[in-house]
PDB file of C-alpha atoms in Angstrom:
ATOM      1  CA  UNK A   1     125.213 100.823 111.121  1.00 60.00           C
ATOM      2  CA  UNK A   2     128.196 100.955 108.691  1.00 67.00           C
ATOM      3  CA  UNK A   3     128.074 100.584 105.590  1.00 66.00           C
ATOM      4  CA  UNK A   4     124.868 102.353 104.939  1.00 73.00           C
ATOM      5  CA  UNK A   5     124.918 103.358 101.868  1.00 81.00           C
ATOM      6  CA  UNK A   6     124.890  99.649 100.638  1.00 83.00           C
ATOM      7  CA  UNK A   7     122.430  97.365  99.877  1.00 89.00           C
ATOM      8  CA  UNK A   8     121.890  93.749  99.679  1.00 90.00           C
ATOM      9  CA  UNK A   9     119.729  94.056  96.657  1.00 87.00           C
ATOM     10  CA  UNK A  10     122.508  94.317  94.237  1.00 89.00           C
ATOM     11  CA  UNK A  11     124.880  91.744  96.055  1.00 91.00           C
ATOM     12  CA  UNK A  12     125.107  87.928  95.086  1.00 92.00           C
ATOM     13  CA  UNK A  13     124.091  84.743  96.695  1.00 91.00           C
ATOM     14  CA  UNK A  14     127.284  84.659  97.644  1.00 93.00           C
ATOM     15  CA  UNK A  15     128.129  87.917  99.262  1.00 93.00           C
ATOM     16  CA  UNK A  16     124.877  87.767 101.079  1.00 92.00           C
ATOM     17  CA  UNK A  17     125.829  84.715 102.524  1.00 92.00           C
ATOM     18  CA  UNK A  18     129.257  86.322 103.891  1.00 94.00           C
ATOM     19  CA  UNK A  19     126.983  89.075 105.126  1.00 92.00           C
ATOM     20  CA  UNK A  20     124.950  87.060 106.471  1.00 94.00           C
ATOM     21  CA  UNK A  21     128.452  85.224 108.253  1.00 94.00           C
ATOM     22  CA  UNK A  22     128.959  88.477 110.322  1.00 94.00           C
ATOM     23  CA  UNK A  23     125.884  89.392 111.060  1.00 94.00           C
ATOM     24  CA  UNK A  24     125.587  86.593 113.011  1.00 95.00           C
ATOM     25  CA  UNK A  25     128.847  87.089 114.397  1.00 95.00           C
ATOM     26  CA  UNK A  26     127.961  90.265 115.890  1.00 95.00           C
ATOM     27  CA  UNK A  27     124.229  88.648 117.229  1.00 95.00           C
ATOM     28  CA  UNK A  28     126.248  86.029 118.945  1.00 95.00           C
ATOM     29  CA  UNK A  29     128.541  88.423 121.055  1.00 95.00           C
ATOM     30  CA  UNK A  30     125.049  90.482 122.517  1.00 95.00           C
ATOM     31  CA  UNK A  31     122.173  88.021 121.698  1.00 96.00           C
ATOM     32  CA  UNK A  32     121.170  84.307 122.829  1.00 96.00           C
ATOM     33  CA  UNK A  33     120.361  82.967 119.680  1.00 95.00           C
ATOM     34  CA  UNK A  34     118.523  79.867 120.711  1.00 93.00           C
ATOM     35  CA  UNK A  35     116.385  82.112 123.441  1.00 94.00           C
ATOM     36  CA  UNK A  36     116.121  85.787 121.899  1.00 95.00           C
ATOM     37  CA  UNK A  37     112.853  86.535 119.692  1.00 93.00           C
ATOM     38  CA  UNK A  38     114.050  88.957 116.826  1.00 95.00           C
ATOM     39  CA  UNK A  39     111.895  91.306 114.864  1.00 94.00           C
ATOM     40  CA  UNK A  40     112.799  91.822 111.410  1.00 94.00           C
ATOM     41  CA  UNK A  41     111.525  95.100 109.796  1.00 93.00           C
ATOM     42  CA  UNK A  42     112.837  94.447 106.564  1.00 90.00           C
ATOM     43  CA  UNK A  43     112.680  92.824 103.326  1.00 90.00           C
ATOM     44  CA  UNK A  44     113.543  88.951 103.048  1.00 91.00           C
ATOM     45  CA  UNK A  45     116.941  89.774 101.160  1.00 92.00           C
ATOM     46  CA  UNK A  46     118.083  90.777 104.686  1.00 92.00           C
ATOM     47  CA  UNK A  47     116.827  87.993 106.950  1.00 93.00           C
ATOM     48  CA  UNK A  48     116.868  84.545 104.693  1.00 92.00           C
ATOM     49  CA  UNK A  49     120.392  83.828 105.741  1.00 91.00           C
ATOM     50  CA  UNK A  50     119.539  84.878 109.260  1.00 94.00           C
ATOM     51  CA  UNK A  51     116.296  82.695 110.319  1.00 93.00           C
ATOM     52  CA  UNK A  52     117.837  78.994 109.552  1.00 92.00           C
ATOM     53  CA  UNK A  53     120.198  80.142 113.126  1.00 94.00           C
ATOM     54  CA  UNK A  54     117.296  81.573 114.833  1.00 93.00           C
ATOM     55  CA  UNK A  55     115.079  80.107 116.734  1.00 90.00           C
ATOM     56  CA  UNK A  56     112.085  82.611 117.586  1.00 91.00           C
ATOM     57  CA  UNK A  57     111.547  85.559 115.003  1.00 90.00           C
ATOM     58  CA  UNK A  58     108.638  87.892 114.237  1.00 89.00           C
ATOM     59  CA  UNK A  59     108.246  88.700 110.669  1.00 90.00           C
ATOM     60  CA  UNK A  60     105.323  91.603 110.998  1.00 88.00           C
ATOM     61  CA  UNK A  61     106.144  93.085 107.385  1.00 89.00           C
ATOM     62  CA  UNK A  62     106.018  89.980 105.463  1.00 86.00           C
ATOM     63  CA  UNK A  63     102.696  90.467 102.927  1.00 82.00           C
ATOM     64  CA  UNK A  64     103.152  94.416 102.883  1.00 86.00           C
ATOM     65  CA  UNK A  65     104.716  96.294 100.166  1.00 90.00           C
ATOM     66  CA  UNK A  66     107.231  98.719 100.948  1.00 90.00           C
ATOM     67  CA  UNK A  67     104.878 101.548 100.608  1.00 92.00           C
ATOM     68  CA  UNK A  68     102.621  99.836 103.721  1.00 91.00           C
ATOM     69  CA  UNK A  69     105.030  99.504 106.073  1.00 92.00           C
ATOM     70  CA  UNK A  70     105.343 102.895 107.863  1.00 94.00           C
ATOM     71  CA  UNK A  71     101.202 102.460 108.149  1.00 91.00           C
ATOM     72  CA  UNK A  72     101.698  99.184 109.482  1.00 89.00           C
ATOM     73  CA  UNK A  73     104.273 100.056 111.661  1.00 92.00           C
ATOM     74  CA  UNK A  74     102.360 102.755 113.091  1.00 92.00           C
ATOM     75  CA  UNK A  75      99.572 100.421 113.649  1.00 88.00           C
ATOM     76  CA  UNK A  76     101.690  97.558 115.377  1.00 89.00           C
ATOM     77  CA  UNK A  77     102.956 100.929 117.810  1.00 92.00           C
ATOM     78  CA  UNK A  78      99.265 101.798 118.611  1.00 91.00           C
ATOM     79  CA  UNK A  79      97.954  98.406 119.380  1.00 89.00           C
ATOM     80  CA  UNK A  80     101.344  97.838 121.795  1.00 90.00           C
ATOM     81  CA  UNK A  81     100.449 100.682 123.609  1.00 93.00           C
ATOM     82  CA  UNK A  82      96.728  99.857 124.090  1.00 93.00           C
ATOM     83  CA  UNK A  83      96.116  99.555 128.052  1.00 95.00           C
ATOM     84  CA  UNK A  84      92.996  97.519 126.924  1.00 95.00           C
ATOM     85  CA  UNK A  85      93.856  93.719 126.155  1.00 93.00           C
ATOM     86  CA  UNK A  86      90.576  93.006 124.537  1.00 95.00           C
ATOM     87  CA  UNK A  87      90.760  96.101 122.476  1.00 95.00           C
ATOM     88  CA  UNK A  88      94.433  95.372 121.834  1.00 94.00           C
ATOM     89  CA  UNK A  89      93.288  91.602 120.342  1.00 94.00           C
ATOM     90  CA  UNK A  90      90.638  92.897 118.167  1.00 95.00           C
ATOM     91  CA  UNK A  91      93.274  95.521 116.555  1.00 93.00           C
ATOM     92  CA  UNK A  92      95.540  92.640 116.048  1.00 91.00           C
ATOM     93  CA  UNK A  93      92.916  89.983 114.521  1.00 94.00           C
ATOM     94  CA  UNK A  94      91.055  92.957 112.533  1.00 94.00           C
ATOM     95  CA  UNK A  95      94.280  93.411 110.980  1.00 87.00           C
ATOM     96  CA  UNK A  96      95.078  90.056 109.318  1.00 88.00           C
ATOM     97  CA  UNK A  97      94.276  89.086 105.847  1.00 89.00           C
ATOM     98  CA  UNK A  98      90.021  88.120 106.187  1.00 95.00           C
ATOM     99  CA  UNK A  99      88.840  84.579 104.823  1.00 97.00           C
ATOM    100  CA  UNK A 100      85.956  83.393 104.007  1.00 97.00           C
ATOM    101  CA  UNK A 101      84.447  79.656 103.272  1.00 97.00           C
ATOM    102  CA  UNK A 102      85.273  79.512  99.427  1.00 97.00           C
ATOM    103  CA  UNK A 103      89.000  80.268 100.800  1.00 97.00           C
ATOM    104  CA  UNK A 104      89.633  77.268 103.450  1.00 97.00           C
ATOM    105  CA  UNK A 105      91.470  74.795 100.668  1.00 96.00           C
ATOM    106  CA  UNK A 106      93.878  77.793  99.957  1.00 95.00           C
ATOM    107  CA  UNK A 107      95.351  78.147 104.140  1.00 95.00           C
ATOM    108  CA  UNK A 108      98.803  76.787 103.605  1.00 91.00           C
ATOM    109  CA  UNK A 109      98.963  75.141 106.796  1.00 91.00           C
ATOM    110  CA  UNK A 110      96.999  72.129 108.537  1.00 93.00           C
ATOM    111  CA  UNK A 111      97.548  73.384 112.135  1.00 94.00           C
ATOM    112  CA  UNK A 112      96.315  76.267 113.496  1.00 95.00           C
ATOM    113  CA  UNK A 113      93.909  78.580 115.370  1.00 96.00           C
ATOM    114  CA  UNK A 114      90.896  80.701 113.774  1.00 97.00           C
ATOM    115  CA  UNK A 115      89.086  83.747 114.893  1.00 98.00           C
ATOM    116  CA  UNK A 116      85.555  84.295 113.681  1.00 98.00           C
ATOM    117  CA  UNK A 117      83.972  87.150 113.081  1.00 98.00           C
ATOM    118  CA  UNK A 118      79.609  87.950 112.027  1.00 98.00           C
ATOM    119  CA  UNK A 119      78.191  90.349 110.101  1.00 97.00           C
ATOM    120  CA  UNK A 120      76.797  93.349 112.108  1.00 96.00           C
ATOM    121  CA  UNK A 121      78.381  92.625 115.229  1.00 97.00           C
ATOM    122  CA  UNK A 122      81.189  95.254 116.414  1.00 97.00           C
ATOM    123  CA  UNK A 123      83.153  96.481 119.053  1.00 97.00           C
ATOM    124  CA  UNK A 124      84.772 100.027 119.059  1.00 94.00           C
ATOM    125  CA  UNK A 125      84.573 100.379 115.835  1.00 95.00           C
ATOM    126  CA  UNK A 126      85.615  97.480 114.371  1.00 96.00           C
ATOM    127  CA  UNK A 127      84.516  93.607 113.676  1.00 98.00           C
ATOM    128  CA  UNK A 128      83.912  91.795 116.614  1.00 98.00           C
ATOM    129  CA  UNK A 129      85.278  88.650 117.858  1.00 98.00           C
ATOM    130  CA  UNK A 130      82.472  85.794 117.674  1.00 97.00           C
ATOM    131  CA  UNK A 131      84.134  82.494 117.840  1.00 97.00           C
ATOM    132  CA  UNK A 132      87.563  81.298 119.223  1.00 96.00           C
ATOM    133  CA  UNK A 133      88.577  77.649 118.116  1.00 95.00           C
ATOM    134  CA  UNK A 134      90.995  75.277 116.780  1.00 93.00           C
ATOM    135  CA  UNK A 135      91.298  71.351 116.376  1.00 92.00           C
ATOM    136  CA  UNK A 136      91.712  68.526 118.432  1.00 88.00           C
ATOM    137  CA  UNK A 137      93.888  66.315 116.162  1.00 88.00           C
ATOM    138  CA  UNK A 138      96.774  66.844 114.154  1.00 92.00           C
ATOM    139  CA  UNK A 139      96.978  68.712 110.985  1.00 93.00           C
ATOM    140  CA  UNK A 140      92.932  68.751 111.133  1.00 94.00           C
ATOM    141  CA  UNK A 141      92.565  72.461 110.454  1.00 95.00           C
ATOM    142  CA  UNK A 142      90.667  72.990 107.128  1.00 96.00           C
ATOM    143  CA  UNK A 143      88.490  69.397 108.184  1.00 94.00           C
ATOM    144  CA  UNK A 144      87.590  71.327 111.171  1.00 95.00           C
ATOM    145  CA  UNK A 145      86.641  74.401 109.098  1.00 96.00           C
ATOM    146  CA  UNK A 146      84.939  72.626 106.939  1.00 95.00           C
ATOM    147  CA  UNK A 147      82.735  70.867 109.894  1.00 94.00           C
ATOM    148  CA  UNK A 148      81.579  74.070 110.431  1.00 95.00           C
ATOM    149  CA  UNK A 149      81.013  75.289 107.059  1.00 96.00           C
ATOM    150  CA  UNK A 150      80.205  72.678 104.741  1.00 91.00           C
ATOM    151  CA  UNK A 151      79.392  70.150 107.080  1.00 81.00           C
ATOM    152  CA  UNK A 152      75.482  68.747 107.387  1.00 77.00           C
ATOM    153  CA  UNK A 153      75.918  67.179 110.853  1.00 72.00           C
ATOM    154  CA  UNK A 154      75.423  69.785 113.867  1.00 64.00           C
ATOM    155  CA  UNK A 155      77.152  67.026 116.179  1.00 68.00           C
ATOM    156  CA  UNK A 156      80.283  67.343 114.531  1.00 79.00           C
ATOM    157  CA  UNK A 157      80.455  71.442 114.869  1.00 88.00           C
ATOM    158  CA  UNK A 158      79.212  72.710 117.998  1.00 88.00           C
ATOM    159  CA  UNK A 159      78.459  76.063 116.288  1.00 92.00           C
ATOM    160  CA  UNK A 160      76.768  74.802 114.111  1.00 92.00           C
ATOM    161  CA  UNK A 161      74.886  73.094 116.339  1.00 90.00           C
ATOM    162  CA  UNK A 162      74.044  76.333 118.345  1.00 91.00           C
ATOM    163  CA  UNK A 163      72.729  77.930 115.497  1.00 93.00           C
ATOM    164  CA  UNK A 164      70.368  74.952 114.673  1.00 91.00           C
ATOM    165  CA  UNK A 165      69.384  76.176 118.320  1.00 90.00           C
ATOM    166  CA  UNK A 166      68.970  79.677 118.146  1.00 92.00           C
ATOM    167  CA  UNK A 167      67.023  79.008 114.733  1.00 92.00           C
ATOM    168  CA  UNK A 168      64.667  76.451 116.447  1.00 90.00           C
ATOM    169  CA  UNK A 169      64.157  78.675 119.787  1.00 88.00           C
ATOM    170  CA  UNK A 170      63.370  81.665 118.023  1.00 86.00           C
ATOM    171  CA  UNK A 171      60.525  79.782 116.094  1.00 78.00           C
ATOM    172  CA  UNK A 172      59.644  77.993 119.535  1.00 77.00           C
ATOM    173  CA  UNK A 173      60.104  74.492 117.469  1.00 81.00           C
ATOM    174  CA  UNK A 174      58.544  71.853 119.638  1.00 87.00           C
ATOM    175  CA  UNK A 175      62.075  69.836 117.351  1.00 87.00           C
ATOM    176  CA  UNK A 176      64.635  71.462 119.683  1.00 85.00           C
ATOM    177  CA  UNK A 177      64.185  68.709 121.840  1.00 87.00           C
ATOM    178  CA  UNK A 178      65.065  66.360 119.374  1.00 85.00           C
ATOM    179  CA  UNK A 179      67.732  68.202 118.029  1.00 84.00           C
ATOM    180  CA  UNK A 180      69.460  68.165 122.084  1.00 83.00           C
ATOM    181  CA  UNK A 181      69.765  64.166 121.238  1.00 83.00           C
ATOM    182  CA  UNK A 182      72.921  62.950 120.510  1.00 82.00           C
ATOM    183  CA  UNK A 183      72.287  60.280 117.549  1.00 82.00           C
ATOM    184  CA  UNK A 184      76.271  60.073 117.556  1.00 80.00           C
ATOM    185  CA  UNK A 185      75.669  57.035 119.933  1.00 87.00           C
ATOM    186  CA  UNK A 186      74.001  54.073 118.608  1.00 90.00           C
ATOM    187  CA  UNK A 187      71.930  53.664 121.995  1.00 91.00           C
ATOM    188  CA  UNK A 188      70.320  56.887 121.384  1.00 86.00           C
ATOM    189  CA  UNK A 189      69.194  56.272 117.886  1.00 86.00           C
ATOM    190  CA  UNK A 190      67.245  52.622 119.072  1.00 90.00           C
ATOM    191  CA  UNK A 191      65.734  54.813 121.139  1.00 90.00           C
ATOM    192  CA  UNK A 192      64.755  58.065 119.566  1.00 86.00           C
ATOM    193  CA  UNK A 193      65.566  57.559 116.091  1.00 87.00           C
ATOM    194  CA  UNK A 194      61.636  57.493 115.288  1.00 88.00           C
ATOM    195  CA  UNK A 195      61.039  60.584 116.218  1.00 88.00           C
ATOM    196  CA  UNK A 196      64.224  62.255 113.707  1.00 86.00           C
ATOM    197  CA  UNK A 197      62.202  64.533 111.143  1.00 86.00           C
ATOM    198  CA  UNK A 198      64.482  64.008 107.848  1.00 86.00           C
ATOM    199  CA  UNK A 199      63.309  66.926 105.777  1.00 90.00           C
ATOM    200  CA  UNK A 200      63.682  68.746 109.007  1.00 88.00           C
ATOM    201  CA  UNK A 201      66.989  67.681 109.264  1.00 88.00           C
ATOM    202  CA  UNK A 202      67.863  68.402 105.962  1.00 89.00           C
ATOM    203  CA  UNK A 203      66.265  72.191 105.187  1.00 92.00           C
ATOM    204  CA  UNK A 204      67.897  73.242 109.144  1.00 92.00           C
ATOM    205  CA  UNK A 205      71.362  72.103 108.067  1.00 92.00           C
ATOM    206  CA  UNK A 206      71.127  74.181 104.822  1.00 94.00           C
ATOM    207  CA  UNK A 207      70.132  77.238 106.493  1.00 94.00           C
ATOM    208  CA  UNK A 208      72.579  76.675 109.334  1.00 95.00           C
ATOM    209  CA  UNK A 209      75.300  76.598 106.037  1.00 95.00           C
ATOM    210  CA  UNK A 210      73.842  79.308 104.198  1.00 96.00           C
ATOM    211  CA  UNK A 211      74.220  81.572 107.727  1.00 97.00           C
ATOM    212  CA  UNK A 212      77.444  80.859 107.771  1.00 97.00           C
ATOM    213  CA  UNK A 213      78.734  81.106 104.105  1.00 97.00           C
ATOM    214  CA  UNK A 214      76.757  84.595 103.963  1.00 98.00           C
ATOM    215  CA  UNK A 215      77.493  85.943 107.915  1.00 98.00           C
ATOM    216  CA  UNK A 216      80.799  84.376 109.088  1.00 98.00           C
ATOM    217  CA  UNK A 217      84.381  85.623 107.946  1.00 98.00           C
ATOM    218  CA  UNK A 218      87.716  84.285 109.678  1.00 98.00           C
ATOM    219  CA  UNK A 219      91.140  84.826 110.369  1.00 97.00           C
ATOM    220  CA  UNK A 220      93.952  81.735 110.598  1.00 95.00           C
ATOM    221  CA  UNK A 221      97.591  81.354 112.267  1.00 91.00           C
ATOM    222  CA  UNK A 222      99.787  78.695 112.423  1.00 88.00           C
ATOM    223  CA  UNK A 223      99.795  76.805 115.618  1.00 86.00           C
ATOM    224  CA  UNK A 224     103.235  74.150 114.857  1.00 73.00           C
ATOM    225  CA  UNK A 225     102.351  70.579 116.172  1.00 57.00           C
TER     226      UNK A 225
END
């Protein structure tokens, strides 16, 4: 497209607002604006006047330095063209930037949806997807990682509670059965409370942690509210 032997780079706030004008302008007279997802291969100089009028955009080079975009683009082109959905996921979610437990204060946003994956567990060659999950109230997205994480209550993280159960089964602990009873409800601990082992309690929630911190990595995106 004319003129291209210009760039924005060079151009001030001003000019790339007029740009910015036209380019609009010519979306307008081809594009519903309010309807039409764009995909912006470029760097932000080109699209920050542009997203304020749009109202679904794809950003996929955003993070990547000009040198690891033709990689990435490649990539994006492979995993489009997958026939296999499942494969075609775990391309996309092996992709994003990995997290781990010491990084959960640092997501900058309180909504969202993570993908887990564990430590020696694959598929076609790369990490495979262990866990699925997200939050049932609003902004409650790092609490909820943290319930899994840092938490010492299986009740309030049901992975963490089915870890306390693969732990106890493969020792054949007579506590499972204890463990199955929900002490959330005050009924339940008139009734069974006695038989709650405390130091039990206390050494399965740190191994259920220390599983986690040393097995579990994650990915996040932004659900909005």
């Amino acid at each position: 497209m004319d003129p291209y032997d210009e760039t924005l780079a060079n151009k001030s706030t001003q000019e790339r607002r007029l740009w910015g004008e036209q380019v609009l302008k010519q979306l307008k007279q081809s594009f519903d604006l309010v309807h039409d997802e764009f995909i912006f291969l470029a760097s932000k100089t080109y699209y920050e006047a542009l997203l304020p009028h749009l109202n679904h955009f794809w950003l996929p080079l955003v993070g990547k330095t000009q040198g690891q975009w033709i990689p990435e683009l490649r990539r994006l082109i492979e995993l489009e063209r997958e026939p296999d959905r499942s494969k075609a996921l775990h391309m996309l979610f092996n992709g994003l930037p990995r997290l781990d437990w010491t990084m959960i204060n640092d997501i900058p946003y309180k909504n969202g949806i993570y993908v887990m994956f564990e430590a020696g567990e694959s598929f076609h060659g790369m990490d495979r997807i262990v866990r699925v999950g997200t939050h049932r109230g609003e902004n409650r997205l790092l609490k909820r990682l943290k319930d899994h994480f840092m938490g010492d209550n299986a009740h309030r993280s049901i992975l963490r509670k089915n870890i306390g159960r693969a732990f106890l089964h493969r020792g054949s602990a007579p506590y499972l059965r204890v463990r199955e009873i929900d002490m959330q409800y005050s009924a339940n601990r008139r009734k069974y409370g006695h038989l709650v082992d405390d130091d039990m309690e206390t050494n399965l929630e740190a191994r259920i942690s220390r599983y986690l911190r040393e097995n579990i990595t994650f990915i996040c995106f932004l659900v909005s509210g």
